[in-house]
XYZ file of C-alpha atoms in Angstrom:
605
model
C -32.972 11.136 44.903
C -36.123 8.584 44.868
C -36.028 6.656 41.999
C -39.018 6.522 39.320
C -40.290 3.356 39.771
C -40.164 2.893 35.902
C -37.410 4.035 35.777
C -36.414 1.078 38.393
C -37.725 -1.430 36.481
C -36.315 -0.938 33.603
C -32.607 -0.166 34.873
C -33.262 -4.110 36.708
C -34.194 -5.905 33.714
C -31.692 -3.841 31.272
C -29.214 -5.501 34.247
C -30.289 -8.824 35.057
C -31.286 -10.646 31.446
C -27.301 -9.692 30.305
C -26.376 -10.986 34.020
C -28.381 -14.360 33.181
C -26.865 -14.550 29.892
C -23.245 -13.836 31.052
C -23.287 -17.554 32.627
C -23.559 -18.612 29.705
C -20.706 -16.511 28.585
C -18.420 -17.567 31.115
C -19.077 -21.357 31.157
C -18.483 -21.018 27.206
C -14.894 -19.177 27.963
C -13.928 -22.256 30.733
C -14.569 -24.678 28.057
C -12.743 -22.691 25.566
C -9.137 -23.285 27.791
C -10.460 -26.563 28.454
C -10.733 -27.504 24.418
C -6.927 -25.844 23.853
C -5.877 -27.808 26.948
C -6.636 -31.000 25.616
C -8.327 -31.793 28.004
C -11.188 -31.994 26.395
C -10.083 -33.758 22.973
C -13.718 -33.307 21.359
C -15.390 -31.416 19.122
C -18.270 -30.540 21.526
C -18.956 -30.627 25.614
C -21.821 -30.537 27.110
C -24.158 -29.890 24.173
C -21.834 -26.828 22.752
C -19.615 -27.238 19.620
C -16.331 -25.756 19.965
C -17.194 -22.649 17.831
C -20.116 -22.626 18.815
C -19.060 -21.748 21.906
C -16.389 -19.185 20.826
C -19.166 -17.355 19.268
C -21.612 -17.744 22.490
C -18.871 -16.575 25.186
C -17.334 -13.198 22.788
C -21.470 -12.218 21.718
C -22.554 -12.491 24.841
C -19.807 -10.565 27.003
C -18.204 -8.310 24.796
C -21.220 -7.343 22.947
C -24.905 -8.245 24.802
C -23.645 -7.620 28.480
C -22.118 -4.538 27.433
C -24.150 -2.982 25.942
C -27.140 -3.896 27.764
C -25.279 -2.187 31.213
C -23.983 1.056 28.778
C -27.289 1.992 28.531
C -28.896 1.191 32.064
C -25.793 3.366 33.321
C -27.033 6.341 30.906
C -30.294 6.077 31.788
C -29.780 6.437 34.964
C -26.870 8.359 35.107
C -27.938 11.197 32.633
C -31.405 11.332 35.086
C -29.347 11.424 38.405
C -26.727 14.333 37.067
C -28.826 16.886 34.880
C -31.742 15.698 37.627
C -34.119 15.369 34.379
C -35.708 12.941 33.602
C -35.524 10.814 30.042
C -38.791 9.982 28.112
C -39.491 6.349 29.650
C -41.756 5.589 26.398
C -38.569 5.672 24.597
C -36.424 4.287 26.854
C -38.505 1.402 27.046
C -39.015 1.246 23.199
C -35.002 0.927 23.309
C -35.170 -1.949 25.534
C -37.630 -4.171 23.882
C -35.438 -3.536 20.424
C -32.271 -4.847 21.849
C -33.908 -8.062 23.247
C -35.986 -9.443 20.512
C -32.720 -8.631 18.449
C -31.061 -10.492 21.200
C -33.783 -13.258 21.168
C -33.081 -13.662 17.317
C -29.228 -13.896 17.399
C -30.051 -16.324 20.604
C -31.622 -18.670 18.752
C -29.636 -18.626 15.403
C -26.394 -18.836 17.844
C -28.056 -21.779 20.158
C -29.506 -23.463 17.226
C -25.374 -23.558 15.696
C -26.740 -21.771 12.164
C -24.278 -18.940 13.114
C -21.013 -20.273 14.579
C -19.076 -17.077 12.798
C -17.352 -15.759 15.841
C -18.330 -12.071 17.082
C -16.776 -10.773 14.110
C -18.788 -12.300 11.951
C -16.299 -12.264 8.914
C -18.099 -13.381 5.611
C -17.200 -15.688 4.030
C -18.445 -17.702 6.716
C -22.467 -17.154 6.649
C -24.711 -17.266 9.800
C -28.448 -17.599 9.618
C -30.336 -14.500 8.879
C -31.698 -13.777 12.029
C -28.021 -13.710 13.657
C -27.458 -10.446 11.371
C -31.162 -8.810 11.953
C -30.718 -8.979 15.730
C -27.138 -7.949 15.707
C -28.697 -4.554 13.908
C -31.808 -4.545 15.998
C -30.066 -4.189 18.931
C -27.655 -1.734 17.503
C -30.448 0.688 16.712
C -31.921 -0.003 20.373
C -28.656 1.147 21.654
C -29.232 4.389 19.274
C -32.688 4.621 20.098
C -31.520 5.014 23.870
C -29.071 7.584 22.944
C -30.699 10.042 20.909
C -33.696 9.712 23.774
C -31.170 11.500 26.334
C -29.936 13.935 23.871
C -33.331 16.315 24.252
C -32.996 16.208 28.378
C -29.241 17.235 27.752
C -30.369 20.244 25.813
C -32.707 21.043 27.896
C -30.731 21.337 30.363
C -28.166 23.492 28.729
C -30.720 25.971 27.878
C -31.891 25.988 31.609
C -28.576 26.657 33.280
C -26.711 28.866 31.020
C -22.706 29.488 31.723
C -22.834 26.099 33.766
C -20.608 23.436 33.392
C -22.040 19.808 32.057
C -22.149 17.544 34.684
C -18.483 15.455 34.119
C -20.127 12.540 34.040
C -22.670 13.391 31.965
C -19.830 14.525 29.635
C -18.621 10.951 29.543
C -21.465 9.079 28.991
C -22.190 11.019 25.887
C -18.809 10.692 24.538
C -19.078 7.166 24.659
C -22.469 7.205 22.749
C -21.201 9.548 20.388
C -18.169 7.424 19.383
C -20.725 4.330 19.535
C -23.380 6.089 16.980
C -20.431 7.497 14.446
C -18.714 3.530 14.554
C -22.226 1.629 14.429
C -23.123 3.465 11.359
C -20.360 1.689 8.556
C -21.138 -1.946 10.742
C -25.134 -1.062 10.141
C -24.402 -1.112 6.700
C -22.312 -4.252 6.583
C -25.286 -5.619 8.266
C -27.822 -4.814 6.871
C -26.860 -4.717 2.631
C -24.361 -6.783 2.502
C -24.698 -9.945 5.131
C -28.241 -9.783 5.825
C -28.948 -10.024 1.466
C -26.374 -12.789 1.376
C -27.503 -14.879 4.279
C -30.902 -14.716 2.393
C -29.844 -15.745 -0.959
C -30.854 -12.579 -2.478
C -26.893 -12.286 -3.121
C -24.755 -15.162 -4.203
C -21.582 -13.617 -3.056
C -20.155 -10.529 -0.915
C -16.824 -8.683 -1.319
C -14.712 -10.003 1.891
C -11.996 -7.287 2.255
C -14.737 -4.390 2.108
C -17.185 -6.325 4.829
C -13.520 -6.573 7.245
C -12.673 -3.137 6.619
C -16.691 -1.983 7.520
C -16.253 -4.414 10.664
C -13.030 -2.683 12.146
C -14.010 0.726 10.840
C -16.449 -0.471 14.461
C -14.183 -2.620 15.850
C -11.789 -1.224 17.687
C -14.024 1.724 18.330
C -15.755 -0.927 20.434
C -13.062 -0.858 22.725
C -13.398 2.246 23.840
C -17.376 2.130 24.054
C -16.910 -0.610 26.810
C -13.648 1.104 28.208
C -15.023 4.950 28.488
C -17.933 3.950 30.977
C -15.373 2.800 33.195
C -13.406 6.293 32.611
C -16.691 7.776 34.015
C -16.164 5.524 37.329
C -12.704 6.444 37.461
C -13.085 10.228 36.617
C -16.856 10.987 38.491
C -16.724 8.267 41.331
C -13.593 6.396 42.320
C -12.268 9.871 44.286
C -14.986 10.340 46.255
C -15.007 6.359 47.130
C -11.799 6.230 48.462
C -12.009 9.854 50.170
C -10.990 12.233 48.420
C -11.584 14.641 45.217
C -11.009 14.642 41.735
C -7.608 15.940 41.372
C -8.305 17.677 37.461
C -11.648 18.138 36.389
C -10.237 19.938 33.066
C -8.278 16.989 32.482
C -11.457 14.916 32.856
C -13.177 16.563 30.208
C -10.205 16.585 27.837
C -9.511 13.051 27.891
C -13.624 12.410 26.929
C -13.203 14.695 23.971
C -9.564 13.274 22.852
C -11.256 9.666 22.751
C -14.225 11.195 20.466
C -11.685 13.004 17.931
C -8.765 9.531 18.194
C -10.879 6.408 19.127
C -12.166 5.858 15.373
C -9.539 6.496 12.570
C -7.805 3.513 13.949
C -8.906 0.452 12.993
C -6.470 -0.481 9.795
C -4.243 -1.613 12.471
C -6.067 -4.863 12.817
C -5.871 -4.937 8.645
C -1.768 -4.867 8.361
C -1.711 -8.569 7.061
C -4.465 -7.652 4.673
C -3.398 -7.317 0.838
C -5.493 -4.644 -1.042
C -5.046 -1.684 1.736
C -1.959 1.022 0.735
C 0.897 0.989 3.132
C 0.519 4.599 3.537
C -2.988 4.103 5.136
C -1.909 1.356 7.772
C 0.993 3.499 8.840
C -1.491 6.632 8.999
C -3.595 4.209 11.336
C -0.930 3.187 13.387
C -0.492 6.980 14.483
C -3.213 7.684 15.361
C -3.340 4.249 17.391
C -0.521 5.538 18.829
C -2.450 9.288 19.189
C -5.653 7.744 21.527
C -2.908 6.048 23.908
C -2.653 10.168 24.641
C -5.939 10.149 26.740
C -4.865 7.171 28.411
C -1.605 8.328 29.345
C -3.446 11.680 31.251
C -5.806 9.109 32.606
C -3.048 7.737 34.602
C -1.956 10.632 36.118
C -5.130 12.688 36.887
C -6.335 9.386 38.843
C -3.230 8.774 40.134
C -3.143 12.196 41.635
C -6.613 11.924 43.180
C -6.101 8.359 44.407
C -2.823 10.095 46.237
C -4.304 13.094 47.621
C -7.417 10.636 49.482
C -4.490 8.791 50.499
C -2.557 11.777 52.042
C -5.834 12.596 53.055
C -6.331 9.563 55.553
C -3.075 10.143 56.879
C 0.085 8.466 54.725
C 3.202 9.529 54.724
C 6.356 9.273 52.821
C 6.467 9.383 48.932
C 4.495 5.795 48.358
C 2.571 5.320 51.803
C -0.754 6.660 50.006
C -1.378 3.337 48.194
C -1.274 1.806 51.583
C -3.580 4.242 53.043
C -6.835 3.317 49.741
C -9.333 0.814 50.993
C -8.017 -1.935 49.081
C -10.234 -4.760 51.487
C -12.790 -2.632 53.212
C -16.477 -4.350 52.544
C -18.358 -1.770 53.615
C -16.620 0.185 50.307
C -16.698 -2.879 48.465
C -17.031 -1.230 45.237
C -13.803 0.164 45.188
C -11.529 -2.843 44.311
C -13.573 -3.715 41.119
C -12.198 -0.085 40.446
C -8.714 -0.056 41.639
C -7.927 -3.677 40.795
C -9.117 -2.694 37.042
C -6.465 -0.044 36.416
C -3.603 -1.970 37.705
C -4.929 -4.876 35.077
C -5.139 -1.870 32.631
C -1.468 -0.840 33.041
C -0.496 -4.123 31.569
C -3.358 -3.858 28.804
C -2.474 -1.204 27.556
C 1.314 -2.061 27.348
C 0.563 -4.756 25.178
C -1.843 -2.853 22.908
C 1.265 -0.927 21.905
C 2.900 -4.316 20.269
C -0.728 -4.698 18.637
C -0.429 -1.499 16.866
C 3.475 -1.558 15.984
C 3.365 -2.295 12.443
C 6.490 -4.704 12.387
C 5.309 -6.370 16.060
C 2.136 -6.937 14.691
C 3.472 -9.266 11.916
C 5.157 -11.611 15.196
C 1.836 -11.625 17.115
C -1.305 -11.712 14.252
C -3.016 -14.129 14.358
C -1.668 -16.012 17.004
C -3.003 -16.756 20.976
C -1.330 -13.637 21.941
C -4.076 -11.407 20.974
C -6.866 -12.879 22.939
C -4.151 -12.727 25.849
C -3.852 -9.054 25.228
C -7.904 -8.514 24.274
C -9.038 -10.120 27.992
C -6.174 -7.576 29.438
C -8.371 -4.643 28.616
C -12.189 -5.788 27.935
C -11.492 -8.367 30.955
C -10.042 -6.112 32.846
C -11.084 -2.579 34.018
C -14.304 -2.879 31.686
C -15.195 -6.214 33.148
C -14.780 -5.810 36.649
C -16.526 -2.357 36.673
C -19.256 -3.191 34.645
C -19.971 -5.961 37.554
C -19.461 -3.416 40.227
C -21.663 -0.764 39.212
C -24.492 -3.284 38.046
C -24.428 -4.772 41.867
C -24.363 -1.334 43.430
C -26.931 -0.237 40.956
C -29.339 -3.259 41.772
C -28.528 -2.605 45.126
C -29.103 1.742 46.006
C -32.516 1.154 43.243
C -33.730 -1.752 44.766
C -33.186 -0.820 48.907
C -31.387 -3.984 49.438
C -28.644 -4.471 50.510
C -25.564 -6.356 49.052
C -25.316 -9.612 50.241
C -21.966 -11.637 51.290
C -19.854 -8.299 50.667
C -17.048 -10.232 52.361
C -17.264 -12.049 48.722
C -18.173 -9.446 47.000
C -14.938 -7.621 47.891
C -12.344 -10.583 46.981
C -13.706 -11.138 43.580
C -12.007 -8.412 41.768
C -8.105 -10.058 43.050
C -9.300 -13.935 42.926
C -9.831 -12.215 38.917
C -6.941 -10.316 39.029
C -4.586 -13.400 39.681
C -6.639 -16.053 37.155
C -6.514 -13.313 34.588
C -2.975 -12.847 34.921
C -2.357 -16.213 34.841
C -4.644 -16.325 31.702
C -2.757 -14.108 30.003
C 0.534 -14.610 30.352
C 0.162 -18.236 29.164
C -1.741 -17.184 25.936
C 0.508 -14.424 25.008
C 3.888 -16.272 25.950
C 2.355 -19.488 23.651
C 1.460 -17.183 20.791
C 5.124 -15.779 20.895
C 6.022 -19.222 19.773
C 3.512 -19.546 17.427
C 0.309 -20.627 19.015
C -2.518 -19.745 17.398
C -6.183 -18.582 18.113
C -9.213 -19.481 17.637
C -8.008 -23.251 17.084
C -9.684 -26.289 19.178
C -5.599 -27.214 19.834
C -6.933 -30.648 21.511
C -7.683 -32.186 18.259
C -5.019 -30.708 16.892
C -1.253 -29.414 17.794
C -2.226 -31.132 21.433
C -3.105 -34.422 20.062
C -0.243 -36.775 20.385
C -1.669 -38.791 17.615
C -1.732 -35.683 15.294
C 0.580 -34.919 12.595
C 0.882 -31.295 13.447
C 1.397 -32.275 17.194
C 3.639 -29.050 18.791
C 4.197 -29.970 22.514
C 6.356 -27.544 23.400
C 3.388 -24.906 23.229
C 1.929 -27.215 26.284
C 3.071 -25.892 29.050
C 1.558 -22.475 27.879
C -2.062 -24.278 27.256
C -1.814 -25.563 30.987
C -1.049 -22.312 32.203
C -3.673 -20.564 30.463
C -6.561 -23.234 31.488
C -5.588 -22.959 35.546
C -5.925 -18.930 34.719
C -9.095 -19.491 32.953
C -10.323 -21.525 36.256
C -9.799 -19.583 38.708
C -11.600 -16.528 36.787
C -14.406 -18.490 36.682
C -14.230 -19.560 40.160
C -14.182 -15.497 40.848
C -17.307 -14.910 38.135
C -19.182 -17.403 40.161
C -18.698 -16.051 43.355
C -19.798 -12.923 41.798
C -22.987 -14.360 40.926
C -23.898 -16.123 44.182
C -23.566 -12.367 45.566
C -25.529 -10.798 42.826
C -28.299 -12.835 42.744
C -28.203 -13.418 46.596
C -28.913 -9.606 46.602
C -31.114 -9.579 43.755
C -33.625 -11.810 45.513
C -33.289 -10.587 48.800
C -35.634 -8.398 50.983
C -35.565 -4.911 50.478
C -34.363 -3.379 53.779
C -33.532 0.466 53.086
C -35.608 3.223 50.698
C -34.706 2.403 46.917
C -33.482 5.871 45.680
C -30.827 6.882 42.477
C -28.056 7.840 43.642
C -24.516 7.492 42.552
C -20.885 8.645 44.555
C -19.976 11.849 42.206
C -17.005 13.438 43.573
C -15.609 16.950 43.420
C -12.918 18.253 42.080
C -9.618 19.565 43.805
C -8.946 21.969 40.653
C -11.842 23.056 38.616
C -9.889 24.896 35.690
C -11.489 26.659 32.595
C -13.598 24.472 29.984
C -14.583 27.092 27.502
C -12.115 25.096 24.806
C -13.956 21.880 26.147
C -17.963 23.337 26.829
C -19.515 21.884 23.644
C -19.021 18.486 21.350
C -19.695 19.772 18.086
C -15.986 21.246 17.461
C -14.364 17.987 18.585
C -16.941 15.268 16.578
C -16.198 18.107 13.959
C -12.131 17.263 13.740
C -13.246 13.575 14.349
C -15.535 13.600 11.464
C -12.784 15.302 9.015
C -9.789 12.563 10.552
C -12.249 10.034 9.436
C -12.914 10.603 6.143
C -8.958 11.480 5.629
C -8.023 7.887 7.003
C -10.623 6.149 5.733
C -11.923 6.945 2.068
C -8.607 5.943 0.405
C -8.974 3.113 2.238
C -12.331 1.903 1.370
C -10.936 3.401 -2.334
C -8.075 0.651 -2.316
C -10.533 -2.025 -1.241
C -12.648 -1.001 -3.956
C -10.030 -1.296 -6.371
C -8.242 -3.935 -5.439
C -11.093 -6.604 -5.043
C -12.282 -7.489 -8.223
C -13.730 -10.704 -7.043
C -16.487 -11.747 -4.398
C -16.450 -14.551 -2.591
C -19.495 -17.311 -2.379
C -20.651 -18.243 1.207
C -19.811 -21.141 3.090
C -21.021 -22.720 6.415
C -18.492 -22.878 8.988
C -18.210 -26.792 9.341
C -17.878 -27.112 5.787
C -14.749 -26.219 3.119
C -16.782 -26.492 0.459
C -18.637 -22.956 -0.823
C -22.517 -23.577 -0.545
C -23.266 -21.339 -3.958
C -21.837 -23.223 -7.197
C -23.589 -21.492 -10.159
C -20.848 -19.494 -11.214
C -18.209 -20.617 -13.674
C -15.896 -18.152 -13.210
C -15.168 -19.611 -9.743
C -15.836 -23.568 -10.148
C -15.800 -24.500 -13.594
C -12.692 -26.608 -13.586
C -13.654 -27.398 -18.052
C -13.614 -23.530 -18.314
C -10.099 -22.754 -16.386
C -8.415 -25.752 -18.337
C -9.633 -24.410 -21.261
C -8.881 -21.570 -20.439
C -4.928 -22.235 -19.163
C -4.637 -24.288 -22.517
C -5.787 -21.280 -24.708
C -2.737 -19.575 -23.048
C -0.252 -22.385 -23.135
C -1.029 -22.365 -27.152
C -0.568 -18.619 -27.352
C 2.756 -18.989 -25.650
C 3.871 -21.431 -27.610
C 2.742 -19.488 -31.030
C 4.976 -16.755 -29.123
C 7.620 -18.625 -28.765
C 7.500 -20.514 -32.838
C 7.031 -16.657 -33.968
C 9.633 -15.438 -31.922
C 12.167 -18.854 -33.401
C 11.036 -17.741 -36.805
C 12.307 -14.522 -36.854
C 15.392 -15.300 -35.073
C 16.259 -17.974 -37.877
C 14.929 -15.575 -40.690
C 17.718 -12.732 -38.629
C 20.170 -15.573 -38.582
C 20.044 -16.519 -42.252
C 20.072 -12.728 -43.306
C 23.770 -12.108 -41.329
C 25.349 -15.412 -43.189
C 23.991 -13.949 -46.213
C 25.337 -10.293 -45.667
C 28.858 -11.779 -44.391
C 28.693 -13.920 -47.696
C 28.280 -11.141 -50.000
C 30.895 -9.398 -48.196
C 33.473 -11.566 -48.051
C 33.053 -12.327 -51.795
């Protein structure tokens, strides 16, 4: 299909300024392993404070870069498959919405006035324009959205009795889950932080901003992971040779994640006081209920990975695998797909511990959760985000991909420094190693009092892992932006691999969202309104804001948190009403006393 040159345009930018930022990202994660190495025993390198840093690297690739290629996939995606095209006015009002708001959290984040971490927790307080671009590129992700939802009906009123496009079915399952989990964040956002960062507020209720946060949170996870599901489902068949094996399966697994992927997020509250026990474990199943999609996942693409295996001539029961093009360039896109789902396997094993409730209490808190985290966003998101925005750039621009000899080895150079990543952080936080802690100035530091070096062999393992994936990251960019500059050779047209399917099946159950966001709808307000009712309850107290270098609170009006005349006053008022207790209490026990001698006296006279 030619490709609108607006259209073009807008798909290139939405891909390269994330691209651009994403070194940023990944130098920020090197000198994160470097900092809990000791090896660098500072506060700051090269201009970036640690936390700064920490906040940089998880903004910028697990928020901007994703969702910055989530929509130039849509976009192009929903215009390819229903062969409609979106309203570019909107589109592009979508794209200049996420960057200024990306332009303000830039500079609050650059300027280190909002070293908070990308979950922002309160009470740690960022500069307001850190919260106002975080929403403003929210609603630019909405905007994009709800601009494809017209061409979708469109196209269902035009073609009557036909199936949705599968992938089309995807993408909007993603954005569906993104709009309903966005919404409770939004409001976080914008009327609780956003007032408090100002000064309109002098305090804000922690536990109800956390339990807001994850009600989005872990959602997140699955609006990076299910654009990846659309690879796997639509196009990783048909690049490897053969067909879809279940295209009902396909379109189950999109709707599970929309019903399961949001009344989860308590899990990442089981430490926190406040919340019912009842609710976490209610959580925790149905943590345990969206591994379900995953679990068909597996099969369905094992299946169609076998049959294009048997297809091109293996034999025996395992001979398939042999028979994929693990190392072909010219199909260079295929290992940033294969190599994700054998990371996955191992991501997804791990997010079971996360979710156990007793597990969980071993592992919070501690370096084995990043381990796990970069197991699944760093994995099969990761790599196939960086795939499809190089073949993307590539089919709309008529050039084509330079040094695919490269191109094709990043995925396992990743493979084996994320491994290697992993399995130190996770093995170090089963002894106790915690996160989000600049070790080298701390447990790592010889001349510390907390000094722990047993946990150093796990720190040295992690930093080699954390090298060599950014050896692989930069190899992806010398290919990216070799191509990106490069001569246009071929005609630019939009086009993507969709593949058929082997069994086609009935999808009447499966033909239309609304019953499915229906059931999600009712699951969430069943899991989550006696939650946010125990929060409610349970916090009587808000806490004053403080900056993130600083212990001490930065609001000190109110007595009732730092009036140290008023609390001994207060304890003494209760010490003295104790101890008229306790004289009252002696009174009437010698007053009971003298009235039995009395009574024995009269008796025995």
């Amino acid at each position: 299909m030619k490709v609108d040159k607006s259209l073009k345009n807008l798909t290139l930018w939405l891909l390269f300024i994330p691209t651009v930022l994403l070194i940023l990202g990944v130098l920020d994660g090197l000198l994160q392993v470097l900092f809990r190495a000791g090896w660098i025993q500072n506060t700051e390198a090269l201009g970036i404070e640690y936390y700064q840093g920490l906040t940089l690297h998880g903004v910028i690739n697990a928020i901007v870069f994703t969702t910055f290629f989530a929509v130039a996939f849509g976009n192009a995606l929903i215009w390819y498959a229903l062969k409609k095209p979106i309203n570019l006015k909107v589109a592009w009002l979508s794209f200049w919405l996420m960057v200024i708001g990306v332009v303000f959290a830039a500079y609050a984040m650059l300027t280190g006035q909002a070293s908070v971490l990308y979950t922002f927790y309160p009470p740690m307080k960022a500069h307001p324009l850190f919260y106002l671009g975080l929403a403003l590129a929210v609603v630019g992700s909405w905007v994009a959205f709800w601009n494809w939802i017209p061409v979708y009906l469109q196209w269902r009123r035009e073609n009557p009795g036909q199936k949705t496009p599968l992938a089309v079915v995807g993408i909007f399952a993603t954005f569906i889950v993104w709009q309903i989990a966005t919404i409770p964040v939004a409001v976080e956002v914008l009327f609780m932080l956003f007032p408090w960062s100002m000064g309109w507020t002098d305090s804000v209720n922690v536990m109800l901003a956390r339990t807001l946060f994850w009600f989005f949170g872990h959602p997140l996870v699955y609006f990076w992971l299910l654009p990846a599901y659309v690879m796997y489902y639509t196009m990783l068949p048909k690049l490897t040779g053969g067909k879809l094996y279940s295209d009902w399966a396909g379109r189950l697994v999109f709707m599970l994640f929309i019903v399961f992927s949001i009344p989860v997020g308590t899990h990442h509250q089981y430490a926190d006081p406040g919340i019912g026990s009842e609710w976490k474990f209610l959580h925790a199943v149905f943590t345990f209920a969206v591994a379900l999609p995953s679990l068909i996942t597996a099969f369905t693409i094992a299946a169609s990975l076998e049959y294009a295996g048997r297809k091109n001539g293996a034999t025996g029961t395992f001979g398939w695998m042999a028979k994929l093009p693990w190392f072909d360039t010219n199909r260079w896109l295929v290992p940033y797909l294969l190599v994700g789902l054998i990371i996955f396997i191992f991501g997804g094993i791990s997010g079971i511990v996360n979710a156990s409730y007793n597990l969980n209490l071993l592992v919070h808190n501690t370096s084995w959760i990043p381990g796990h985290f970069h197991l699944t966003v760093a994995g099969p998101v990761f790599l196939a985000f960086l795939g499809m925005s190089l073949y993307m750039v590539s089919k709309m621009t008529g050039k084509p991909v330079q040094l695919k000899g490269f191109a094709t080895i990043v995925p396992y150079l990743w493979m084996i420094g994320l491994f290697t990543f992993s399995t130190g952080m996770m093995r170090g936080g089963l002894h106790g190693e915690p996160r989000r802690t600049n070790l080298g100035l701390t447990y790592l530091n010889p001349d510390s009092p907390f000094y722990r070096p047993e946990w150093e062999p796990y720190v040295i393992i992690t930093a080699i892992g954390g090298i060599l994936m950014f050896t692989a990251v930069t190899i992806y960019f010398i290919t990216f932006f070799a191509t990106f500059f490069s001569s246009a050779k071929e005609e630019a047209k939009l086009e993507f691999p969709l593949s058929e399917a082997y069994h086609e099946g009935p999808v009447k159950a499966l033909a239309n969202f609304k019953p499915w966001v229906t059931i999600a709808v009712v699951l969430i307000v069943l899991s989550y309104i006696p939650v946010i009712y125990d929060v409610l309850r349970s916090t009587t107290r808000s806490a004053p804001p403080y900056d993130p270098h600083n212990p001490a609170p930065l609001v000190q009006e109110e007595e009732e948190y730092y009036d140290e005349d008023f609390e001994e006053e207060e304890f003494e008022d209760e010490e003295s009403a104790v101890i008229g207790e306790d004289e009252a209490t002696n009174t009437e026990e010698s007053a009971t006393e003298s009235s039995s001698d009395e009574t024995q006296q009269t008796g025995a006279e």
